[in-house]
């Protein structure tokens, strides 16, 4: 099955977060839990612009909108991100998993080493 460029980015972000100890909804609990996330399914009568990833990381709400390289968030997506930030959450538009990693390192510097340790332990 062919994937869209955005689908590849979503899959890379999901793999990174799971390896970092973020528990994906509906799956068995990982040995180390640094957060929890799910990927909402868009619905025709739902609110437009809900991010692709919704979750909690180190006790704080986080949301990620994945985009293909050179992609841009829509006006609705930017509006939802503004609402999230106004409510004290973290919101990010990412077209590469490295942007997600950099955002985590910048916003949770004290916890970033724990994520790297979890990832390293998972590769053994």
mmCIF file of N, CA, C and O in Angstrom, residues 32-123:
data_model
loop_
_atom_site.group_PDB
_atom_site.id
_atom_site.type_symbol
_atom_site.label_atom_id
_atom_site.label_comp_id
_atom_site.label_asym_id
_atom_site.label_seq_id
_atom_site.Cartn_x
_atom_site.Cartn_y
_atom_site.Cartn_z
ATOM 1 N N UNK A 32 8.159 1.396 30.582
ATOM 2 C CA UNK A 32 8.395 2.758 31.054
ATOM 3 C C UNK A 32 7.352 3.658 30.390
ATOM 4 O O UNK A 32 7.174 3.615 29.181
ATOM 5 N N UNK A 33 6.669 4.462 31.204
ATOM 6 C CA UNK A 33 5.634 5.359 30.670
ATOM 7 C C UNK A 33 6.012 6.808 30.987
ATOM 8 O O UNK A 33 6.085 7.192 32.148
ATOM 9 N N UNK A 34 6.252 7.582 29.929
ATOM 10 C CA UNK A 34 6.521 9.016 30.076
ATOM 11 C C UNK A 34 5.325 9.840 29.637
ATOM 12 O O UNK A 34 5.295 11.050 29.826
ATOM 13 N N UNK A 35 4.346 9.179 29.006
ATOM 14 C CA UNK A 35 3.185 9.895 28.520
ATOM 15 C C UNK A 35 2.165 8.942 27.937
ATOM 16 O O UNK A 35 2.309 7.716 28.015
ATOM 17 N N UNK A 36 1.137 9.510 27.350
ATOM 18 C CA UNK A 36 0.038 8.759 26.731
ATOM 19 C C UNK A 36 -0.434 9.557 25.523
ATOM 20 O O UNK A 36 -0.403 10.790 25.534
ATOM 21 N N UNK A 37 -0.861 8.845 24.456
ATOM 22 C CA UNK A 37 -1.329 9.552 23.259
ATOM 23 C C UNK A 37 -2.353 8.726 22.500
ATOM 24 O O UNK A 37 -2.465 7.519 22.692
ATOM 25 N N UNK A 38 -3.078 9.410 21.656
ATOM 26 C CA UNK A 38 -3.954 8.754 20.686
ATOM 27 C C UNK A 38 -3.993 9.613 19.434
ATOM 28 O O UNK A 38 -3.554 10.766 19.428
ATOM 29 N N UNK A 39 -4.499 9.015 18.367
ATOM 30 C CA UNK A 39 -4.639 9.719 17.093
ATOM 31 C C UNK A 39 -6.125 9.754 16.760
ATOM 32 O O UNK A 39 -6.698 8.732 16.390
ATOM 33 N N UNK A 40 -6.776 10.903 16.928
ATOM 34 C CA UNK A 40 -8.212 10.979 16.666
ATOM 35 C C UNK A 40 -8.543 10.729 15.192
ATOM 36 O O UNK A 40 -7.758 11.070 14.307
ATOM 37 N N UNK A 41 -9.682 10.121 14.976
ATOM 38 C CA UNK A 41 -10.164 9.865 13.619
ATOM 39 C C UNK A 41 -11.045 11.042 13.205
ATOM 40 O O UNK A 41 -12.011 11.354 13.898
ATOM 41 N N UNK A 42 -10.706 11.705 12.095
ATOM 42 C CA UNK A 42 -11.532 12.830 11.658
ATOM 43 C C UNK A 42 -12.964 12.372 11.342
ATOM 44 O O UNK A 42 -13.171 11.293 10.799
ATOM 45 N N UNK A 43 -13.912 13.186 11.704
ATOM 46 C CA UNK A 43 -15.322 12.893 11.440
ATOM 47 C C UNK A 43 -15.940 14.101 10.733
ATOM 48 O O UNK A 43 -15.570 15.242 11.015
ATOM 49 N N UNK A 44 -16.871 13.855 9.831
ATOM 50 C CA UNK A 44 -17.429 14.973 9.059
ATOM 51 C C UNK A 44 -18.125 16.038 9.899
ATOM 52 O O UNK A 44 -18.175 17.192 9.496
ATOM 53 N N UNK A 45 -18.661 15.651 11.045
ATOM 54 C CA UNK A 45 -19.369 16.631 11.868
ATOM 55 C C UNK A 45 -18.576 17.047 13.101
ATOM 56 O O UNK A 45 -19.091 17.706 13.985
ATOM 57 N N UNK A 46 -17.294 16.643 13.151
ATOM 58 C CA UNK A 46 -16.432 17.001 14.271
ATOM 59 C C UNK A 46 -15.858 18.396 14.103
ATOM 60 O O UNK A 46 -16.087 19.089 13.108
ATOM 61 N N UNK A 47 -15.090 18.808 15.073
ATOM 62 C CA UNK A 47 -14.411 20.104 15.024
ATOM 63 C C UNK A 47 -13.264 19.999 14.033
ATOM 64 O O UNK A 47 -12.479 19.047 14.078
ATOM 65 N N UNK A 48 -13.147 20.954 13.149
ATOM 66 C CA UNK A 48 -12.079 20.948 12.148
ATOM 67 C C UNK A 48 -10.771 21.443 12.758
ATOM 68 O O UNK A 48 -10.769 22.357 13.583
ATOM 69 N N UNK A 49 -9.674 20.813 12.359
ATOM 70 C CA UNK A 49 -8.358 21.273 12.780
ATOM 71 C C UNK A 49 -7.794 20.580 13.999
ATOM 72 O O UNK A 49 -6.755 20.992 14.513
ATOM 73 N N UNK A 50 -8.452 19.523 14.490
ATOM 74 C CA UNK A 50 -7.913 18.789 15.638
ATOM 75 C C UNK A 50 -6.588 18.152 15.204
ATOM 76 O O UNK A 50 -6.509 17.525 14.152
ATOM 77 N N UNK A 51 -5.525 18.276 16.017
ATOM 78 C CA UNK A 51 -4.218 17.739 15.630
ATOM 79 C C UNK A 51 -4.224 16.209 15.448
ATOM 80 O O UNK A 51 -5.072 15.504 15.987
ATOM 81 N N UNK A 52 -3.214 15.738 14.726
ATOM 82 C CA UNK A 52 -3.085 14.309 14.441
ATOM 83 C C UNK A 52 -2.752 13.494 15.686
ATOM 84 O O UNK A 52 -3.154 12.337 15.794
ATOM 85 N N UNK A 53 -1.985 14.055 16.599
ATOM 86 C CA UNK A 53 -1.601 13.383 17.839
ATOM 87 C C UNK A 53 -2.090 14.220 19.017
ATOM 88 O O UNK A 53 -1.826 15.417 19.073
ATOM 89 N N UNK A 54 -2.756 13.582 19.952
ATOM 90 C CA UNK A 54 -3.233 14.249 21.165
ATOM 91 C C UNK A 54 -2.759 13.407 22.341
ATOM 92 O O UNK A 54 -2.914 12.182 22.324
ATOM 93 N N UNK A 55 -2.192 14.041 23.348
ATOM 94 C CA UNK A 55 -1.721 13.241 24.466
ATOM 95 C C UNK A 55 -1.220 14.047 25.639
ATOM 96 O O UNK A 55 -1.437 15.265 25.733
ATOM 97 N N UNK A 56 -0.536 13.329 26.506
ATOM 98 C CA UNK A 56 0.059 13.892 27.714
ATOM 99 C C UNK A 56 1.517 13.462 27.723
ATOM 100 O O UNK A 56 1.823 12.293 27.477
ATOM 101 N N UNK A 57 2.417 14.394 27.985
ATOM 102 C CA UNK A 57 3.834 14.077 28.088
ATOM 103 C C UNK A 57 4.363 14.723 29.353
ATOM 104 O O UNK A 57 4.224 15.936 29.528
ATOM 105 N N UNK A 58 4.902 13.908 30.233
ATOM 106 C CA UNK A 58 5.412 14.379 31.523
ATOM 107 C C UNK A 58 4.371 15.224 32.256
ATOM 108 O O UNK A 58 4.665 16.260 32.827
ATOM 109 N N UNK A 59 3.123 14.791 32.198
ATOM 110 C CA UNK A 59 2.043 15.439 32.931
ATOM 111 C C UNK A 59 1.468 16.678 32.265
ATOM 112 O O UNK A 59 0.613 17.348 32.847
ATOM 113 N N UNK A 60 1.910 17.001 31.056
ATOM 114 C CA UNK A 60 1.413 18.187 30.359
ATOM 115 C C UNK A 60 0.778 17.788 29.031
ATOM 116 O O UNK A 60 1.278 16.904 28.339
ATOM 117 N N UNK A 61 -0.314 18.457 28.648
ATOM 118 C CA UNK A 61 -0.957 18.132 27.373
ATOM 119 C C UNK A 61 -0.077 18.530 26.185
ATOM 120 O O UNK A 61 0.540 19.596 26.192
ATOM 121 N N UNK A 62 -0.007 17.631 25.200
ATOM 122 C CA UNK A 62 0.733 17.952 23.984
ATOM 123 C C UNK A 62 -0.064 17.508 22.766
ATOM 124 O O UNK A 62 -0.812 16.539 22.806
ATOM 125 N N UNK A 63 0.120 18.248 21.683
ATOM 126 C CA UNK A 63 -0.602 18.011 20.430
ATOM 127 C C UNK A 63 0.357 18.238 19.276
ATOM 128 O O UNK A 63 1.105 19.214 19.284
ATOM 129 N N UNK A 64 0.320 17.337 18.300
ATOM 130 C CA UNK A 64 1.205 17.456 17.141
ATOM 131 C C UNK A 64 0.375 17.326 15.870
ATOM 132 O O UNK A 64 -0.392 16.378 15.715
ATOM 133 N N UNK A 65 0.561 18.266 14.978
ATOM 134 C CA UNK A 65 -0.012 18.193 13.639
ATOM 135 C C UNK A 65 1.118 17.806 12.707
ATOM 136 O O UNK A 65 2.107 18.533 12.575
ATOM 137 N N UNK A 66 1.010 16.634 12.088
ATOM 138 C CA UNK A 66 2.035 16.166 11.153
ATOM 139 C C UNK A 66 1.728 16.687 9.761
ATOM 140 O O UNK A 66 0.576 16.710 9.333
ATOM 141 N N UNK A 67 2.763 17.096 9.075
ATOM 142 C CA UNK A 67 2.633 17.593 7.711
ATOM 143 C C UNK A 67 3.716 16.979 6.849
ATOM 144 O O UNK A 67 4.809 16.672 7.323
ATOM 145 N N UNK A 68 3.416 16.825 5.571
ATOM 146 C CA UNK A 68 4.431 16.398 4.619
ATOM 147 C C UNK A 68 5.520 17.463 4.575
ATOM 148 O O UNK A 68 5.264 18.628 4.899
ATOM 149 N N UNK A 69 6.738 17.074 4.198
ATOM 150 C CA UNK A 69 7.773 18.105 4.042
ATOM 151 C C UNK A 69 7.260 19.235 3.145
ATOM 152 O O UNK A 69 6.600 18.994 2.139
ATOM 153 N N UNK A 70 7.513 20.430 3.576
ATOM 154 C CA UNK A 70 7.056 21.655 2.892
ATOM 155 C C UNK A 70 5.546 21.864 3.003
ATOM 156 O O UNK A 70 4.996 22.742 2.352
ATOM 157 N N UNK A 71 4.867 21.057 3.813
ATOM 158 C CA UNK A 71 3.437 21.246 4.035
ATOM 159 C C UNK A 71 3.196 22.355 5.049
ATOM 160 O O UNK A 71 4.104 22.738 5.795
ATOM 161 N N UNK A 72 1.999 22.863 5.072
ATOM 162 C CA UNK A 72 1.656 23.948 5.999
ATOM 163 C C UNK A 72 0.330 23.630 6.684
ATOM 164 O O UNK A 72 -0.550 22.994 6.098
ATOM 165 N N UNK A 73 0.208 24.070 7.909
ATOM 166 C CA UNK A 73 -1.030 23.883 8.651
ATOM 167 C C UNK A 73 -2.125 24.781 8.070
ATOM 168 O O UNK A 73 -1.851 25.885 7.593
ATOM 169 N N UNK A 74 -3.352 24.286 8.130
ATOM 170 C CA UNK A 74 -4.500 25.075 7.658
ATOM 171 C C UNK A 74 -4.862 26.131 8.705
ATOM 172 O O UNK A 74 -4.409 26.081 9.850
ATOM 173 N N UNK A 75 -5.708 27.046 8.311
ATOM 174 C CA UNK A 75 -6.187 28.056 9.258
ATOM 175 C C UNK A 75 -6.883 27.429 10.448
ATOM 176 O O UNK A 75 -6.685 27.857 11.592
ATOM 177 N N UNK A 76 -7.722 26.405 10.206
ATOM 178 C CA UNK A 76 -8.400 25.719 11.309
ATOM 179 C C UNK A 76 -7.397 25.060 12.252
ATOM 180 O O UNK A 76 -7.562 25.092 13.474
ATOM 181 N N UNK A 77 -6.360 24.453 11.689
ATOM 182 C CA UNK A 77 -5.350 23.807 12.522
ATOM 183 C C UNK A 77 -4.598 24.836 13.359
ATOM 184 O O UNK A 77 -4.365 24.621 14.556
ATOM 185 N N UNK A 78 -4.263 25.955 12.774
ATOM 186 C CA UNK A 78 -3.586 27.013 13.526
ATOM 187 C C UNK A 78 -4.495 27.582 14.616
ATOM 188 O O UNK A 78 -4.024 27.913 15.716
ATOM 189 N N UNK A 79 -5.795 27.685 14.335
ATOM 190 C CA UNK A 79 -6.741 28.147 15.354
ATOM 191 C C UNK A 79 -6.775 27.181 16.534
ATOM 192 O O UNK A 79 -6.796 27.607 17.697
ATOM 193 N N UNK A 80 -6.798 25.863 16.265
ATOM 194 C CA UNK A 80 -6.824 24.873 17.350
ATOM 195 C C UNK A 80 -5.533 24.952 18.168
ATOM 196 O O UNK A 80 -5.550 24.860 19.391
ATOM 197 N N UNK A 81 -4.411 25.158 17.488
ATOM 198 C CA UNK A 81 -3.136 25.277 18.205
ATOM 199 C C UNK A 81 -3.133 26.510 19.106
ATOM 200 O O UNK A 81 -2.642 26.443 20.238
ATOM 201 N N UNK A 82 -3.694 27.601 18.634
ATOM 202 C CA UNK A 82 -3.783 28.813 19.469
ATOM 203 C C UNK A 82 -4.654 28.543 20.696
ATOM 204 O O UNK A 82 -4.327 28.979 21.805
ATOM 205 N N UNK A 83 -5.756 27.828 20.507
ATOM 206 C CA UNK A 83 -6.628 27.480 21.640
ATOM 207 C C UNK A 83 -5.887 26.596 22.635
ATOM 208 O O UNK A 83 -5.991 26.800 23.852
ATOM 209 N N UNK A 84 -5.161 25.615 22.121
ATOM 210 C CA UNK A 84 -4.404 24.695 22.985
ATOM 211 C C UNK A 84 -3.378 25.464 23.797
ATOM 212 O O UNK A 84 -3.262 25.274 25.016
ATOM 213 N N UNK A 85 -2.624 26.333 23.142
ATOM 214 C CA UNK A 85 -1.598 27.107 23.856
ATOM 215 C C UNK A 85 -2.223 28.048 24.882
ATOM 216 O O UNK A 85 -1.699 28.215 25.981
ATOM 217 N N UNK A 86 -3.360 28.643 24.541
ATOM 218 C CA UNK A 86 -4.036 29.541 25.477
ATOM 219 C C UNK A 86 -4.501 28.792 26.725
ATOM 220 O O UNK A 86 -4.590 29.376 27.807
ATOM 221 N N UNK A 87 -4.764 27.499 26.568
ATOM 222 C CA UNK A 87 -5.198 26.670 27.700
ATOM 223 C C UNK A 87 -4.018 26.034 28.435
ATOM 224 O O UNK A 87 -4.220 25.249 29.356
ATOM 225 N N UNK A 88 -2.786 26.336 28.019
ATOM 226 C CA UNK A 88 -1.604 25.837 28.712
ATOM 227 C C UNK A 88 -1.004 24.570 28.126
ATOM 228 O O UNK A 88 -0.113 23.975 28.731
ATOM 229 N N UNK A 89 -1.459 24.160 26.953
ATOM 230 C CA UNK A 89 -0.926 22.959 26.322
ATOM 231 C C UNK A 89 0.205 23.263 25.357
ATOM 232 O O UNK A 89 0.482 24.422 25.044
ATOM 233 N N UNK A 90 0.848 22.215 24.902
ATOM 234 C CA UNK A 90 1.909 22.309 23.907
ATOM 235 C C UNK A 90 1.339 21.903 22.556
ATOM 236 O O UNK A 90 0.679 20.872 22.452
ATOM 237 N N UNK A 91 1.603 22.691 21.518
ATOM 238 C CA UNK A 91 1.121 22.384 20.173
ATOM 239 C C UNK A 91 2.251 22.627 19.185
ATOM 240 O O UNK A 91 2.950 23.630 19.267
ATOM 241 N N UNK A 92 2.406 21.690 18.272
ATOM 242 C CA UNK A 92 3.513 21.727 17.329
ATOM 243 C C UNK A 92 3.055 21.249 15.967
ATOM 244 O O UNK A 92 2.291 20.290 15.867
ATOM 245 N N UNK A 93 3.521 21.910 14.918
ATOM 246 C CA UNK A 93 3.360 21.428 13.546
ATOM 247 C C UNK A 93 4.726 20.874 13.160
ATOM 248 O O UNK A 93 5.736 21.574 13.272
ATOM 249 N N UNK A 94 4.763 19.610 12.736
ATOM 250 C CA UNK A 94 6.041 18.969 12.429
ATOM 251 C C UNK A 94 5.990 18.252 11.092
ATOM 252 O O UNK A 94 5.034 17.539 10.801
ATOM 253 N N UNK A 95 7.034 18.440 10.303
ATOM 254 C CA UNK A 95 7.143 17.724 9.031
ATOM 255 C C UNK A 95 8.300 16.729 9.065
ATOM 256 O O UNK A 95 8.654 16.155 8.052
ATOM 257 N N UNK A 96 8.862 16.530 10.254
ATOM 258 C CA UNK A 96 9.977 15.610 10.431
ATOM 259 C C UNK A 96 10.037 15.222 11.911
ATOM 260 O O UNK A 96 9.794 16.058 12.780
ATOM 261 N N UNK A 97 10.380 13.995 12.175
ATOM 262 C CA UNK A 97 10.458 13.528 13.557
ATOM 263 C C UNK A 97 11.525 14.297 14.341
ATOM 264 O O UNK A 97 11.395 14.469 15.556
ATOM 265 N N UNK A 98 12.551 14.795 13.664
ATOM 266 C CA UNK A 98 13.583 15.560 14.352
ATOM 267 C C UNK A 98 13.026 16.846 14.951
ATOM 268 O O UNK A 98 13.518 17.316 15.982
ATOM 269 N N UNK A 99 11.999 17.419 14.328
ATOM 270 C CA UNK A 99 11.355 18.613 14.895
ATOM 271 C C UNK A 99 10.657 18.267 16.206
ATOM 272 O O UNK A 99 10.660 19.063 17.145
ATOM 273 N N UNK A 100 10.047 17.094 16.268
ATOM 274 C CA UNK A 100 9.385 16.651 17.499
ATOM 275 C C UNK A 100 10.427 16.443 18.591
ATOM 276 O O UNK A 100 10.264 16.903 19.722
ATOM 277 N N UNK A 101 11.504 15.764 18.250
ATOM 278 C CA UNK A 101 12.566 15.522 19.228
ATOM 279 C C UNK A 101 13.150 16.840 19.732
ATOM 280 O O UNK A 101 13.354 17.020 20.935
ATOM 281 N N UNK A 102 13.402 17.784 18.838
ATOM 282 C CA UNK A 102 13.953 19.083 19.235
ATOM 283 C C UNK A 102 12.974 19.839 20.129
ATOM 284 O O UNK A 102 13.382 20.494 21.097
ATOM 285 N N UNK A 103 11.674 19.758 19.824
ATOM 286 C CA UNK A 103 10.663 20.438 20.636
ATOM 287 C C UNK A 103 10.653 19.861 22.054
ATOM 288 O O UNK A 103 10.594 20.597 23.041
ATOM 289 N N UNK A 104 10.716 18.533 22.148
ATOM 290 C CA UNK A 104 10.736 17.887 23.470
ATOM 291 C C UNK A 104 11.991 18.290 24.227
ATOM 292 O O UNK A 104 11.930 18.636 25.412
ATOM 293 N N UNK A 105 13.140 18.271 23.565
ATOM 294 C CA UNK A 105 14.398 18.644 24.219
ATOM 295 C C UNK A 105 14.353 20.084 24.725
ATOM 296 O O UNK A 105 14.867 20.382 25.811
ATOM 297 N N UNK A 106 13.720 20.988 23.964
ATOM 298 C CA UNK A 106 13.655 22.401 24.352
ATOM 299 C C UNK A 106 12.639 22.659 25.454
ATOM 300 O O UNK A 106 12.849 23.520 26.306
ATOM 301 N N UNK A 107 11.524 21.914 25.456
ATOM 302 C CA UNK A 107 10.438 22.199 26.391
ATOM 303 C C UNK A 107 10.441 21.325 27.640
ATOM 304 O O UNK A 107 9.808 21.677 28.631
ATOM 305 N N UNK A 108 11.099 20.197 27.576
ATOM 306 C CA UNK A 108 11.233 19.307 28.740
ATOM 307 C C UNK A 108 12.695 18.895 28.881
ATOM 308 O O UNK A 108 13.018 17.706 28.877
ATOM 309 N N UNK A 109 13.616 19.866 29.024
ATOM 310 C CA UNK A 109 15.040 19.514 29.030
ATOM 311 C C UNK A 109 15.419 18.550 30.151
ATOM 312 O O UNK A 109 16.262 17.690 29.962
ATOM 313 N N UNK A 110 14.789 18.686 31.291
ATOM 314 C CA UNK A 110 15.095 17.786 32.403
ATOM 315 C C UNK A 110 14.638 16.358 32.172
ATOM 316 O O UNK A 110 15.189 15.418 32.741
ATOM 317 N N UNK A 111 13.637 16.193 31.331
ATOM 318 C CA UNK A 111 13.100 14.863 31.048
ATOM 319 C C UNK A 111 13.673 14.259 29.769
ATOM 320 O O UNK A 111 13.539 13.060 29.542
ATOM 321 N N UNK A 112 14.299 15.073 28.947
ATOM 322 C CA UNK A 112 14.769 14.594 27.653
ATOM 323 C C UNK A 112 15.762 13.436 27.812
ATOM 324 O O UNK A 112 15.713 12.459 27.060
ATOM 325 N N UNK A 113 16.634 13.528 28.801
ATOM 326 C CA UNK A 113 17.604 12.446 29.029
ATOM 327 C C UNK A 113 16.882 11.141 29.374
ATOM 328 O O UNK A 113 17.331 10.065 28.986
ATOM 329 N N UNK A 114 15.756 11.236 30.073
ATOM 330 C CA UNK A 114 14.976 10.029 30.391
ATOM 331 C C UNK A 114 14.426 9.402 29.116
ATOM 332 O O UNK A 114 14.390 8.177 28.988
ATOM 333 N N UNK A 115 13.992 10.225 28.177
ATOM 334 C CA UNK A 115 13.485 9.701 26.906
ATOM 335 C C UNK A 115 14.602 8.991 26.149
ATOM 336 O O UNK A 115 14.416 7.888 25.644
ATOM 337 N N UNK A 116 15.771 9.612 26.078
ATOM 338 C CA UNK A 116 16.885 8.995 25.363
ATOM 339 C C UNK A 116 17.280 7.673 26.023
ATOM 340 O O UNK A 116 17.586 6.702 25.331
ATOM 341 N N UNK A 117 17.245 7.634 27.351
ATOM 342 C CA UNK A 117 17.575 6.394 28.075
ATOM 343 C C UNK A 117 16.534 5.311 27.762
ATOM 344 O O UNK A 117 16.879 4.153 27.542
ATOM 345 N N UNK A 118 15.262 5.682 27.712
ATOM 346 C CA UNK A 118 14.201 4.730 27.385
ATOM 347 C C UNK A 118 14.392 4.190 25.972
ATOM 348 O O UNK A 118 14.275 2.986 25.736
ATOM 349 N N UNK A 119 14.711 5.073 25.030
ATOM 350 C CA UNK A 119 14.927 4.645 23.644
ATOM 351 C C UNK A 119 16.114 3.694 23.551
ATOM 352 O O UNK A 119 16.062 2.684 22.869
ATOM 353 N N UNK A 120 17.185 4.031 24.252
ATOM 354 C CA UNK A 120 18.396 3.197 24.222
ATOM 355 C C UNK A 120 18.101 1.817 24.806
ATOM 356 O O UNK A 120 18.513 0.800 24.252
ATOM 357 N N UNK A 121 17.353 1.768 25.901
ATOM 358 C CA UNK A 121 17.014 0.493 26.537
ATOM 359 C C UNK A 121 16.151 -0.349 25.609
ATOM 360 O O UNK A 121 16.258 -1.582 25.578
ATOM 361 N N UNK A 122 15.284 0.286 24.839
ATOM 362 C CA UNK A 122 14.409 -0.429 23.917
ATOM 363 C C UNK A 122 15.140 -1.047 22.745
ATOM 364 O O UNK A 122 14.650 -1.980 22.115
ATOM 365 N N UNK A 123 16.331 -0.565 22.439
ATOM 366 C CA UNK A 123 17.103 -1.085 21.302
ATOM 367 C C UNK A 123 17.980 -2.265 21.697
ATOM 368 O O UNK A 123 18.602 -2.865 20.845
#
